[in-house]
Coordinates of C-alpha atoms in Angstrom, one line a residue:
M1 CA 140.9 -14.0 -9.4
A2 CA 138.2 -14.7 -6.8
R3 CA 136.3 -16.6 -9.5
L4 CA 139.3 -18.8 -10.2
I5 CA 139.7 -19.5 -6.5
Q6 CA 136.1 -20.6 -6.2
L7 CA 136.4 -22.9 -9.2
A8 CA 139.6 -24.4 -7.7
I9 CA 137.8 -25.0 -4.4
L10 CA 134.9 -26.7 -6.1
F11 CA 137.3 -28.8 -8.2
I12 CA 139.1 -30.0 -5.0
Q13 CA 135.8 -30.7 -3.2
F14 CA 134.6 -32.8 -6.1
F15 CA 137.6 -35.1 -6.1
Y16 CA 137.6 -35.2 -2.3
C17 CA 134.0 -36.5 -2.4
Y18 CA 134.6 -38.9 -5.3
Y19 CA 137.7 -40.6 -3.7
N20 CA 136.7 -40.5 0.0
Y21 CA 133.0 -41.1 0.1
I22 CA 132.4 -44.7 1.1
P23 CA 128.8 -45.8 1.0
T24 CA 128.3 -48.1 4.0
T25 CA 125.3 -49.9 5.4
A26 CA 125.7 -51.8 8.5
H27 CA 123.3 -54.0 10.3
G28 CA 123.3 -54.8 14.0
V29 CA 122.4 -58.4 14.5
S30 CA 122.8 -61.0 17.2
F31 CA 124.3 -64.4 16.5
N32 CA 124.9 -67.0 19.1
G33 CA 124.5 -64.5 21.8
T34 CA 127.0 -62.0 20.3
S35 CA 126.2 -58.9 18.4
F36 CA 128.3 -57.5 15.5
L37 CA 128.4 -54.6 13.2
V38 CA 129.3 -55.5 9.8
D39 CA 130.1 -53.2 6.9
S40 CA 128.2 -54.6 4.1
S41 CA 129.7 -52.8 1.2
R42 CA 133.4 -52.8 2.0
S43 CA 135.7 -55.3 3.7
A44 CA 136.6 -52.6 6.2
M45 CA 135.2 -49.4 7.5
I46 CA 137.5 -46.4 8.0
L47 CA 136.3 -44.0 10.7
P48 CA 138.1 -40.8 12.0
L49 CA 139.8 -41.2 15.3
F50 CA 138.5 -37.8 16.4
L51 CA 135.4 -35.7 16.0
S52 CA 135.6 -33.6 12.9
P53 CA 133.3 -31.2 11.0
P54 CA 131.3 -32.6 8.1
S55 CA 133.2 -32.8 4.8
P56 CA 132.1 -30.6 1.9
C57 CA 130.2 -33.5 0.4
T58 CA 128.7 -35.1 3.4
K59 CA 125.0 -35.9 3.0
F60 CA 124.5 -34.9 6.6
S61 CA 125.3 -31.2 6.2
N62 CA 122.8 -28.7 7.5
T63 CA 122.0 -27.2 4.1
R64 CA 119.2 -29.6 3.3
R65 CA 117.9 -29.5 6.9
L66 CA 117.6 -25.7 6.9
L67 CA 115.6 -25.9 3.7
Q68 CA 113.2 -28.4 5.2
R69 CA 112.8 -26.6 8.5
S70 CA 110.6 -23.8 7.2
N71 CA 107.8 -26.0 5.9
A72 CA 108.2 -29.2 8.1
N73 CA 104.9 -28.6 9.9
A74 CA 103.0 -28.3 6.6
L75 CA 104.3 -31.6 5.2
P76 CA 102.2 -34.8 5.4
N77 CA 103.4 -38.0 7.0
A78 CA 102.9 -41.7 6.4
R79 CA 101.2 -43.5 9.4
M80 CA 101.8 -47.2 9.2
R81 CA 100.9 -50.2 11.3
L82 CA 103.6 -52.5 12.6
H83 CA 103.0 -56.2 12.7
D84 CA 104.6 -59.3 14.3
D85 CA 106.3 -59.7 17.7
L86 CA 109.9 -58.9 18.6
L87 CA 110.7 -62.1 20.4
I88 CA 108.4 -64.5 18.5
N89 CA 109.5 -63.4 15.1
G90 CA 112.7 -61.5 16.0
Y91 CA 111.6 -58.4 14.1
Y92 CA 108.7 -56.1 13.3
T93 CA 107.3 -55.6 9.8
T94 CA 105.2 -53.1 8.0
R95 CA 103.4 -53.2 4.6
L96 CA 104.6 -51.5 1.5
W97 CA 102.9 -51.6 -2.0
I98 CA 105.2 -51.4 -5.0
G99 CA 104.3 -50.9 -8.6
T100 CA 101.2 -50.2 -10.8
P101 CA 99.0 -52.0 -10.0
P102 CA 100.4 -52.3 -6.5
Q103 CA 102.1 -55.5 -5.3
R104 CA 102.1 -55.9 -1.5
F105 CA 105.1 -56.8 0.7
A106 CA 105.9 -57.3 4.4
L107 CA 109.2 -55.7 5.2
I108 CA 111.3 -55.7 8.3
V109 CA 111.7 -52.1 9.6
D110 CA 115.5 -51.7 10.1
T111 CA 117.2 -48.5 11.2
G112 CA 120.6 -50.3 10.7
S113 CA 120.1 -50.8 7.0
S114 CA 120.0 -48.1 4.3
V115 CA 118.5 -50.1 1.4
T116 CA 115.0 -51.4 0.8
Y117 CA 114.7 -54.6 -1.1
V118 CA 112.2 -57.3 -2.0
P119 CA 112.6 -60.7 -3.9
C120 CA 112.5 -60.3 -7.6
S121 CA 110.6 -62.7 -9.9
S122 CA 113.8 -63.5 -11.6
C123 CA 115.4 -64.7 -8.4
E124 CA 116.2 -68.4 -8.4
Q125 CA 117.8 -68.4 -5.0
C126 CA 115.2 -66.8 -2.9
G127 CA 113.2 -68.5 -0.1
R128 CA 109.4 -68.8 0.3
H129 CA 108.2 -65.7 2.0
Q130 CA 104.9 -64.2 3.1
D131 CA 104.0 -62.7 -0.2
P132 CA 104.7 -63.5 -3.9
K133 CA 107.9 -62.1 -5.5
F134 CA 107.9 -58.7 -7.1
Q135 CA 107.2 -59.0 -10.9
P136 CA 108.6 -55.9 -12.7
D137 CA 106.9 -57.0 -15.9
L138 CA 103.5 -56.6 -14.3
S139 CA 104.2 -53.0 -13.2
S140 CA 103.6 -50.3 -15.9
T141 CA 105.7 -47.8 -13.9
Y142 CA 108.8 -49.9 -13.1
Q143 CA 112.1 -48.7 -14.5
P144 CA 115.6 -50.2 -14.0
V145 CA 118.3 -47.9 -12.7
K146 CA 120.8 -47.7 -15.5
C147 CA 124.5 -47.9 -14.9
S148 CA 126.3 -44.7 -14.1
I149 CA 129.3 -43.4 -12.2
D150 CA 127.1 -43.0 -9.1
C151 CA 126.5 -46.7 -8.5
N152 CA 128.1 -50.1 -8.8
C153 CA 127.2 -51.7 -12.1
D154 CA 126.6 -55.3 -13.3
D155 CA 129.1 -57.1 -15.5
E156 CA 127.4 -55.8 -18.7
K157 CA 127.6 -52.2 -17.4
E158 CA 123.9 -51.8 -18.1
Q159 CA 122.2 -51.7 -14.6
C160 CA 123.0 -50.6 -11.1
V161 CA 123.4 -53.4 -8.6
Y162 CA 123.6 -53.7 -4.8
E163 CA 125.0 -56.2 -2.4
R164 CA 124.6 -56.5 1.4
Q165 CA 126.2 -58.9 3.9
Y166 CA 125.2 -59.2 7.5
A167 CA 126.9 -60.5 10.6
E168 CA 125.2 -63.9 10.7
M169 CA 126.6 -64.3 7.2
S170 CA 123.3 -63.9 5.4
T171 CA 123.5 -61.9 2.2
S172 CA 121.3 -60.1 -0.3
S173 CA 122.2 -59.0 -3.8
G174 CA 120.3 -57.9 -6.8
V175 CA 119.6 -55.0 -9.2
L176 CA 118.3 -51.5 -8.4
G177 CA 114.9 -50.4 -9.8
E178 CA 112.6 -47.4 -9.5
D179 CA 108.9 -47.6 -9.1
N180 CA 105.9 -46.1 -7.3
I181 CA 105.7 -47.1 -3.6
S182 CA 102.6 -46.5 -1.6
F183 CA 102.2 -46.6 2.2
G184 CA 98.6 -47.8 2.6
N185 CA 95.2 -46.2 2.4
L186 CA 95.4 -44.7 5.8
S187 CA 98.5 -42.7 5.0
A188 CA 98.3 -39.0 4.2
L189 CA 101.5 -39.4 2.0
A190 CA 100.8 -40.0 -1.7
P191 CA 102.7 -42.7 -3.5
Q192 CA 106.2 -41.8 -4.4
R193 CA 108.8 -43.0 -6.9
I194 CA 111.6 -44.7 -4.9
V195 CA 114.7 -46.6 -5.8
F196 CA 114.8 -50.1 -4.2
G197 CA 116.5 -53.4 -4.6
C198 CA 115.1 -56.3 -6.6
E199 CA 116.8 -59.4 -5.2
N200 CA 118.4 -62.0 -7.4
M201 CA 120.0 -63.9 -4.5
E202 CA 119.6 -64.3 -0.8
T203 CA 121.2 -66.6 1.7
G204 CA 121.1 -67.4 5.4
D205 CA 118.4 -66.0 7.6
L206 CA 117.2 -63.7 4.8
Y207 CA 116.4 -66.9 2.8
S208 CA 114.5 -68.6 5.6
Q209 CA 112.7 -65.7 7.2
H210 CA 108.9 -65.3 6.8
A211 CA 109.1 -61.6 6.0
D212 CA 109.6 -60.6 2.4
G213 CA 112.6 -58.2 2.7
I214 CA 114.0 -55.2 4.4
M215 CA 112.8 -51.6 4.7
G216 CA 115.9 -49.5 5.1
L217 CA 115.4 -46.6 7.5
G218 CA 119.1 -45.9 8.1
R219 CA 121.2 -43.1 6.8
G220 CA 122.3 -43.4 3.2
D221 CA 121.5 -42.6 -0.4
L222 CA 119.3 -45.7 -0.8
S223 CA 117.4 -45.1 2.5
I224 CA 113.7 -44.7 1.9
V225 CA 113.8 -41.9 4.5
D226 CA 116.5 -40.0 2.6
H227 CA 114.5 -40.5 -0.6
L228 CA 111.4 -39.0 0.8
V229 CA 113.3 -36.1 2.5
D230 CA 115.2 -35.3 -0.7
K231 CA 111.9 -35.1 -2.6
G232 CA 110.6 -32.6 0.0
V233 CA 107.5 -34.7 0.7
I234 CA 108.2 -35.3 4.4
S235 CA 110.2 -33.6 7.1
D236 CA 113.6 -35.1 8.1
S237 CA 112.3 -37.4 10.8
F238 CA 110.4 -40.6 11.5
S239 CA 109.1 -42.5 14.5
L240 CA 108.8 -46.2 15.7
C241 CA 106.8 -47.6 18.5
Y242 CA 107.2 -51.3 19.4
G243 CA 104.5 -53.2 21.3
G244 CA 105.1 -54.6 24.8
M245 CA 106.0 -58.1 26.1
G246 CA 103.8 -60.8 24.6
I247 CA 101.6 -58.3 22.6
G248 CA 103.6 -57.1 19.6
G249 CA 102.3 -54.8 17.0
G250 CA 102.8 -51.1 17.1
A251 CA 103.0 -48.1 14.8
M252 CA 105.5 -46.2 12.6
V253 CA 105.3 -42.6 11.2
L254 CA 107.4 -41.5 8.3
G255 CA 107.7 -37.7 8.7
G256 CA 107.2 -35.2 11.5
I257 CA 105.1 -35.4 14.6
S258 CA 104.4 -33.0 17.4
P259 CA 106.4 -34.5 20.3
P260 CA 104.8 -34.6 23.7
S261 CA 106.1 -32.0 26.2
D262 CA 107.6 -34.7 28.5
M263 CA 109.4 -36.6 25.7
V264 CA 113.0 -37.3 26.8
F265 CA 115.7 -36.4 24.3
S266 CA 119.3 -37.3 23.6
Q267 CA 121.6 -35.8 21.1
S268 CA 122.4 -37.9 18.1
D269 CA 125.6 -36.9 16.2
P270 CA 125.4 -38.0 12.5
V271 CA 129.2 -37.5 12.2
R272 CA 130.0 -39.8 15.1
S273 CA 129.0 -42.9 13.3
P274 CA 126.9 -44.0 10.3
Y275 CA 124.2 -45.3 12.7
Y276 CA 121.6 -43.7 14.9
N277 CA 123.5 -43.0 18.1
I278 CA 122.6 -41.5 21.5
D279 CA 124.7 -39.8 24.1
L280 CA 124.5 -42.4 26.9
K281 CA 126.6 -41.5 30.0
E282 CA 125.2 -43.6 32.9
I283 CA 123.0 -46.6 33.7
H284 CA 121.2 -46.6 37.1
V285 CA 119.8 -49.8 38.6
A286 CA 117.4 -49.3 41.5
G287 CA 118.4 -45.7 41.7
K288 CA 122.2 -46.4 42.0
A289 CA 124.6 -45.5 39.2
L290 CA 126.8 -48.3 37.9
P291 CA 130.4 -47.8 38.9
L292 CA 131.6 -47.1 35.3
N293 CA 133.5 -44.5 33.4
P294 CA 131.2 -42.7 31.0
T295 CA 133.6 -43.4 28.2
V296 CA 132.7 -47.1 28.3
F297 CA 129.5 -46.2 26.3
D298 CA 131.5 -44.3 23.7
G299 CA 133.7 -47.1 22.3
K300 CA 134.0 -47.7 18.6
H301 CA 130.5 -46.7 17.2
G302 CA 129.3 -45.4 20.5
T303 CA 125.8 -46.2 21.7
I304 CA 123.6 -47.0 18.7
L305 CA 119.9 -47.9 18.2
D306 CA 119.1 -50.7 15.8
S307 CA 115.5 -51.6 15.3
G308 CA 116.5 -54.7 13.4
T309 CA 118.3 -56.2 16.4
T310 CA 116.2 -58.1 19.0
Y311 CA 118.1 -57.7 22.2
A312 CA 120.7 -55.3 23.7
Y313 CA 124.4 -55.7 24.0
L314 CA 126.8 -53.9 26.3
P315 CA 130.6 -53.7 26.4
E316 CA 132.2 -56.3 28.7
A317 CA 132.7 -54.0 31.7
A318 CA 129.3 -52.5 31.5
F319 CA 127.6 -55.9 31.1
V320 CA 129.3 -57.4 34.2
S321 CA 128.4 -54.3 36.3
F322 CA 124.8 -54.3 35.0
K323 CA 124.3 -58.0 35.7
D324 CA 125.8 -57.9 39.2
A325 CA 123.6 -54.9 40.1
I326 CA 120.4 -56.6 38.9
M327 CA 121.2 -59.8 40.7
K328 CA 121.8 -57.9 44.0
E329 CA 118.2 -56.6 43.8
L330 CA 116.5 -60.0 43.2
H331 CA 116.2 -61.1 46.8
S332 CA 113.2 -63.4 46.5
L333 CA 113.9 -64.9 43.1
K334 CA 115.7 -68.1 42.3
P335 CA 118.2 -68.5 39.5
I336 CA 117.3 -71.2 37.0
R337 CA 118.5 -72.6 33.7
G338 CA 117.4 -70.9 30.5
P339 CA 114.9 -72.3 28.0
D340 CA 117.5 -73.2 25.4
P341 CA 120.4 -75.4 26.6
N342 CA 122.6 -74.0 23.8
Y343 CA 122.7 -70.6 25.5
N344 CA 123.8 -69.6 29.0
D345 CA 120.9 -67.3 29.6
I346 CA 120.6 -65.6 33.0
C347 CA 117.1 -66.5 34.2
F348 CA 115.1 -66.3 37.4
S349 CA 111.9 -67.9 38.7
G350 CA 109.4 -66.9 41.4
A351 CA 108.2 -63.7 39.8
V352 CA 104.6 -62.7 39.1
S353 CA 103.1 -63.7 35.8
D354 CA 101.2 -60.4 35.3
I355 CA 103.5 -58.3 33.2
S356 CA 102.1 -55.1 34.6
Q357 CA 103.3 -56.2 38.1
L358 CA 106.9 -57.1 37.1
S359 CA 108.2 -53.9 38.8
S360 CA 107.4 -55.6 42.2
S361 CA 109.9 -58.3 41.4
F362 CA 112.6 -56.6 39.3
P363 CA 114.3 -53.2 39.8
A364 CA 113.8 -50.1 37.7
V365 CA 116.6 -49.2 35.3
E366 CA 117.4 -45.7 34.0
M367 CA 119.6 -44.5 31.1
V368 CA 121.1 -41.1 31.7
F369 CA 122.0 -39.0 28.7
G370 CA 124.6 -36.3 28.3
N371 CA 122.1 -33.5 28.8
G372 CA 121.1 -35.0 32.2
Q373 CA 117.7 -36.3 31.1
K374 CA 116.8 -39.8 32.1
L375 CA 114.8 -42.6 30.3
L376 CA 113.1 -45.0 32.7
L377 CA 113.3 -48.6 31.6
S378 CA 110.5 -51.0 32.8
P379 CA 111.4 -54.6 33.5
E380 CA 110.0 -55.5 30.0
N381 CA 112.7 -53.3 28.5
Y382 CA 115.5 -55.6 29.7
L383 CA 113.7 -59.0 30.3
F384 CA 112.1 -61.6 28.1
R385 CA 109.7 -64.3 29.3
H386 CA 111.0 -67.8 30.0
S387 CA 109.2 -70.0 27.5
K388 CA 109.2 -73.2 29.7
A389 CA 108.6 -71.9 33.2
R390 CA 105.7 -69.9 34.6
G391 CA 106.7 -66.7 36.4
A392 CA 110.2 -66.9 35.1
Y393 CA 112.1 -64.3 33.1
C394 CA 115.6 -63.9 31.6
L395 CA 117.9 -61.0 31.0
G396 CA 117.5 -59.6 27.5
I397 CA 120.8 -57.7 27.7
F398 CA 124.0 -59.5 26.8
Q399 CA 127.7 -58.9 26.6
N400 CA 128.8 -57.7 23.1
G401 CA 131.8 -60.0 22.9
K402 CA 134.9 -58.0 22.7
D403 CA 133.2 -55.2 20.7
P404 CA 133.2 -52.0 22.7
T405 CA 130.1 -50.8 20.8
T406 CA 126.9 -50.5 22.9
L407 CA 124.0 -51.8 20.8
L408 CA 120.4 -51.2 21.9
G409 CA 117.9 -53.4 20.1
G410 CA 114.2 -53.4 20.0
I411 CA 113.7 -54.9 23.5
V412 CA 115.0 -51.6 25.1
V413 CA 112.3 -49.5 23.5
R414 CA 109.2 -51.7 23.9
N415 CA 106.2 -49.6 24.6
T416 CA 108.3 -46.5 23.9
L417 CA 107.7 -44.1 21.1
V418 CA 111.1 -43.3 19.6
F419 CA 111.3 -40.1 17.6
Y420 CA 114.3 -40.0 15.2
D421 CA 114.5 -36.2 14.8
R422 CA 117.2 -36.2 12.1
E423 CA 116.6 -32.5 11.3
N424 CA 117.7 -31.5 14.8
S425 CA 120.2 -34.3 15.4
K426 CA 118.4 -35.8 18.4
I427 CA 116.3 -38.8 19.3
G428 CA 113.3 -38.6 21.6
F429 CA 111.8 -41.3 23.9
W430 CA 108.2 -41.3 25.3
K431 CA 106.6 -44.2 27.3
T432 CA 103.3 -45.2 25.9
N433 CA 101.3 -48.3 25.0
C434 CA 102.5 -48.9 21.4
S435 CA 100.0 -51.7 20.7
E436 CA 97.2 -49.1 21.1
L437 CA 99.0 -46.2 19.6
W438 CA 98.1 -47.3 16.0
E439 CA 94.4 -46.9 16.8
R440 CA 94.9 -43.4 18.3
L441 CA 97.1 -42.4 15.3
H442 CA 94.4 -42.9 12.7
V443 CA 91.5 -41.3 14.6
D444 CA 90.4 -38.5 12.4
G445 CA 90.9 -35.2 14.1
A446 CA 92.2 -36.8 17.3
P447 CA 95.4 -35.8 19.0
P448 CA 98.0 -38.1 17.4
L449 CA 100.0 -38.8 20.6
A450 CA 97.4 -39.1 23.3
P451 CA 98.7 -41.5 26.0
S452 CA 97.0 -44.7 27.0
S453 CA 95.6 -45.4 30.4
S454 CA 98.6 -47.6 31.1
Y455 CA 100.9 -44.6 31.0
G456 CA 98.6 -41.9 32.3
N457 CA 101.4 -40.0 34.0
N458 CA 102.6 -38.6 30.7
S459 CA 99.5 -36.4 30.2
N460 CA 96.1 -35.6 31.5
T461 CA 94.4 -36.3 28.2
E462 CA 93.4 -39.8 27.3
M463 CA 92.2 -40.9 23.8
P464 CA 91.0 -44.5 23.7
P465 CA 91.3 -46.5 20.5
S466 CA 88.5 -45.9 18.1
M467 CA 88.1 -49.5 16.9
A468 CA 88.9 -51.5 20.0
P469 CA 86.2 -53.8 21.3
T470 CA 83.9 -52.2 23.8
D471 CA 84.4 -54.9 26.4
Q472 CA 88.2 -55.1 26.2
Q473 CA 90.5 -52.6 24.7
H474 CA 93.8 -54.1 25.6
Y475 CA 94.5 -57.8 25.3
V476 CA 96.9 -59.6 27.6
L477 CA 98.1 -63.1 26.6
P478 CA 97.1 -65.8 29.1
D479 CA 100.0 -67.8 30.5
E480 CA 98.6 -71.3 30.7
K481 CA 95.1 -71.3 29.3
K482 CA 94.8 -73.3 26.2
I483 CA 92.5 -71.8 23.6
G484 CA 90.4 -74.0 21.5
Q485 CA 88.4 -71.6 19.4
I486 CA 88.2 -67.9 18.5
T487 CA 85.1 -66.2 17.2
F488 CA 85.0 -62.6 16.2
E489 CA 82.5 -60.3 14.4
M490 CA 83.6 -57.6 12.0
M491 CA 81.9 -54.9 10.1
L492 CA 83.4 -53.9 6.7
N493 CA 82.5 -50.6 5.0
V494 CA 81.8 -52.3 1.6
D495 CA 78.5 -53.2 -0.1
Y496 CA 77.4 -56.7 0.8
S497 CA 76.3 -57.6 -2.7
D498 CA 79.8 -57.1 -3.9
L499 CA 81.4 -58.7 -0.8
K500 CA 79.5 -62.0 -0.8
L501 CA 81.1 -63.1 -4.1
H502 CA 84.6 -62.8 -2.5
I503 CA 84.0 -64.1 1.0
S504 CA 86.2 -67.2 0.4
E505 CA 88.9 -64.8 -0.8
L506 CA 88.5 -62.7 2.3
A507 CA 88.9 -65.8 4.5
G508 CA 92.1 -66.5 2.7
F509 CA 93.5 -63.0 3.5
I510 CA 92.4 -63.3 7.1
A511 CA 94.2 -66.6 7.4
Q512 CA 97.3 -65.1 5.8
E513 CA 97.3 -62.2 8.2
L514 CA 96.9 -64.5 11.2
G515 CA 99.6 -66.9 9.9
I516 CA 97.4 -70.0 9.8
N517 CA 95.9 -72.3 7.1
S518 CA 92.8 -71.1 5.3
S519 CA 91.1 -74.4 6.4
Q520 CA 91.1 -73.0 10.0
V521 CA 89.0 -70.0 9.2
H522 CA 85.2 -70.6 8.8
M523 CA 82.4 -68.1 8.2
L524 CA 79.6 -68.6 10.7
N525 CA 77.2 -65.8 9.5
S526 CA 77.1 -62.9 7.1
M527 CA 74.5 -60.3 6.3
E528 CA 73.9 -56.8 5.0
K529 CA 73.7 -53.9 7.4
G530 CA 72.9 -50.7 5.7
N531 CA 75.8 -49.9 3.3
A532 CA 78.1 -52.1 5.3
S533 CA 78.7 -55.9 5.6
Y534 CA 78.6 -57.9 8.8
I535 CA 80.5 -61.2 9.0
E536 CA 81.1 -63.6 11.9
W537 CA 84.2 -65.8 11.8
D538 CA 85.3 -68.8 13.6
V539 CA 89.0 -69.8 13.9
V540 CA 89.8 -73.4 15.0
P541 CA 93.0 -75.3 15.6
S542 CA 94.8 -77.0 12.7
G543 CA 94.0 -80.7 12.2
S544 CA 97.1 -81.9 14.1
A545 CA 96.6 -79.6 17.1
D546 CA 94.1 -79.3 19.9
C547 CA 94.6 -75.6 20.7
I548 CA 95.3 -72.2 19.1
S549 CA 98.5 -70.2 19.7
N550 CA 98.1 -67.2 22.0
S551 CA 99.8 -65.0 19.4
I552 CA 97.0 -65.6 17.0
V553 CA 94.5 -64.3 19.5
A554 CA 96.6 -61.2 20.0
R555 CA 96.6 -60.6 16.2
V556 CA 92.8 -60.6 16.2
A557 CA 92.4 -58.5 19.4
E558 CA 95.1 -55.9 18.5
Y559 CA 93.9 -55.3 14.9
H560 CA 97.0 -56.9 13.3
M561 CA 94.9 -57.9 10.3
Q562 CA 95.5 -55.5 7.4
L563 CA 93.2 -56.4 4.5
P564 CA 93.5 -55.3 0.9
D565 CA 92.0 -52.0 -0.1
T566 CA 89.2 -53.7 -2.1
F567 CA 87.6 -54.8 1.2
G568 CA 87.7 -51.3 2.7
S569 CA 88.4 -50.8 6.4
Y570 CA 86.9 -53.0 9.1
H571 CA 85.5 -52.5 12.6
L572 CA 85.8 -55.3 15.1
I573 CA 82.5 -55.5 16.9
K574 CA 83.5 -58.1 19.5
W575 CA 85.6 -61.2 19.8
E576 CA 85.7 -64.1 22.3
I577 CA 87.8 -67.1 23.0
K578 CA 86.8 -70.6 24.2
A579 CA 89.1 -72.7 26.2
A580 CA 90.2 -76.0 24.7
A581 CA 88.0 -78.8 26.2
K582 CA 89.9 -81.2 28.5
R583 CA 90.0 -84.4 26.7
T584 CA 89.4 -87.8 28.4
W585 CA 92.0 -90.6 28.4
W586 CA 90.2 -92.2 25.5
Q587 CA 90.2 -88.9 23.5
Q588 CA 93.9 -88.3 24.2
H589 CA 95.0 -91.8 23.2
F590 CA 92.4 -92.6 20.6
L591 CA 94.8 -92.5 17.6
V592 CA 97.4 -94.5 19.5
V593 CA 94.9 -97.2 20.4
V594 CA 93.5 -97.3 16.8
L595 CA 97.0 -97.5 15.4
A596 CA 98.0 -100.2 17.8
C597 CA 94.8 -102.2 16.8
V598 CA 95.6 -101.8 13.1
V599 CA 99.2 -102.9 13.6
A600 CA 98.1 -105.9 15.7
F601 CA 95.4 -106.9 13.1
I602 CA 98.0 -106.7 10.3
F603 CA 100.6 -108.7 12.1
G604 CA 97.9 -111.2 13.3
S605 CA 96.6 -111.6 9.8
L606 CA 100.1 -112.1 8.4
A607 CA 100.9 -114.7 11.1
F608 CA 97.7 -116.6 10.5
G609 CA 98.3 -116.6 6.8
I610 CA 101.8 -117.9 7.2
W611 CA 100.6 -120.6 9.6
F612 CA 97.8 -121.7 7.3
A613 CA 100.1 -121.8 4.2
W614 CA 102.7 -123.9 6.2
G615 CA 100.0 -126.4 7.4
H616 CA 98.5 -126.8 3.9
R617 CA 101.9 -127.4 2.4
K618 CA 102.8 -130.0 5.0
Q619 CA 99.5 -131.8 4.4
A620 CA 100.2 -131.8 0.7
L621 CA 103.7 -133.4 1.1
N622 CA 102.5 -136.1 3.6
P623 CA 98.8 -137.0 2.7
Y624 CA 97.0 -139.0 5.3
K625 CA 95.7 -142.5 4.1
P626 CA 93.5 -144.8 6.1
V627 CA 94.6 -148.4 6.6
D628 CA 91.7 -149.9 4.7
A629 CA 92.0 -147.5 1.8
V630 CA 92.1 -149.0 -1.6
V631 CA 95.5 -148.5 -3.2
P632 CA 95.8 -148.8 -6.9
E633 CA 98.1 -151.6 -8.0
Q634 CA 101.4 -150.3 -9.1
E635 CA 102.8 -151.6 -12.4
L636 CA 106.1 -153.4 -11.9
Q637 CA 109.0 -152.0 -13.8
P638 CA 111.7 -154.2 -15.2
L639 CA 115.0 -154.2 -13.3

């Protein structure tokens, strides 16, 4: 009898799961100053109106987590560098290699998406991105995911497909495939077979963006984190660390870390919403709590973290209260118009240009969690630099339209290590210098989370970057200085006799990593040094420009160049910049003057030609004859 009851319960659970499980992947994005959460797999999302225990089939049950807990410390992790800048690019990317032999891709790290996808070679409606499209035919280990009851199938019922739609109306769709995915030569995690999307169509921002695709870090069956956890190769957690204002870069770790003792935690309920949420109760400005009911941060999806969103968005009441509190503390600053007339940004001038001194002009902000712990937000966590006025900054926190969800994008966690501890249903925050964290992470035998000097209060131990230049370990972008030239010397741990045949190819990869044309990268010197190779490079402005972007300098200084494995690893010996020379009036207007002379010459020549032709024709019609000229006698014609 007991056996029959157990079978009946299993039968009921199966049908409950089959008919009620709705795979959803939402993406928090900002569009015209408003943030939305869009269900990308169904036209509507049905959520419970009350907190309830996990259903029998929920993928967030504790069963898998208890299995992983025992050996979590023994599992490897994938340590990966983050590239780009949050406000310049709108996102951060990391590198993944797919297939055999590996094909490289730059993917946006997105905790609001649960699927990883790249453009497929068969895609006729895919934009031009950073890397070539994935070619399944060139990978000996690629296998399409065949149609089954566990997925949506194509019209021919042969292959599984996916489709995603985001709030700004961009879309991605394609087929699902399985292949080996590797995480770089500095990762302790071996390549794994992962299911990913091979795009056949993309529209909107996905079509025009520079990055190749999306790396889905959210919760869901197609999430790369869930894949690795289900395989038992990493513990059920990952970490992200975004670089600071104007610097960019950072680090990501797939798998477990040993969190610092002073890391601040908040509970994250996986049943509360399909996104990574935190238990936010209060916001303090200059030590004073905003006069808000704590339930304001618990509307709809609650307070969620989305690494794919640039700014932060508060419900209407919370935003108004936050804005008023900030403005009351800005006694010496002057309100000014924003850099873009299409947006009503709240901006102020009169502040210091040194980012490290912003706290002298702007108040400190604290987020208070349900457990009483507080996360201190520096001014760079709620401001962005005004692009057209020196010493001016704008609020990077906006009103979330009429949506009661609190959405915290990447700006809130700049220079903050965010530890997504999915196994223990909590999220940790630790202030550090994320641009330098990558260097400390891959120092062999070094403590992985040693704080930088900028945040020395977190610990008494300091571990400087292993590969940073000896004369300057941390690069701060100049505000007004125009840069005319960058020179840097690098040492590569490859044999020089092999390297010198591929130096032009290496220059092309460096140009690609810096986001410039290969004609701007020149080799000044190269030589053999023991078993390594020494090369000196020169980066100059493009032909139509007289200076180099500050972001390019940061990419050199902060080790944002990740070269193919064939060139080994590199060590930056030193780098320096030269200011763009001030040009004279003649140098500044040389092209204009030459063009004006050419145009004047052309019009002058044309006018002279017309005048000469007209005079010649007039002379031909009325020839001049002297009075005494002999005129031949004309023969008389009969009347």
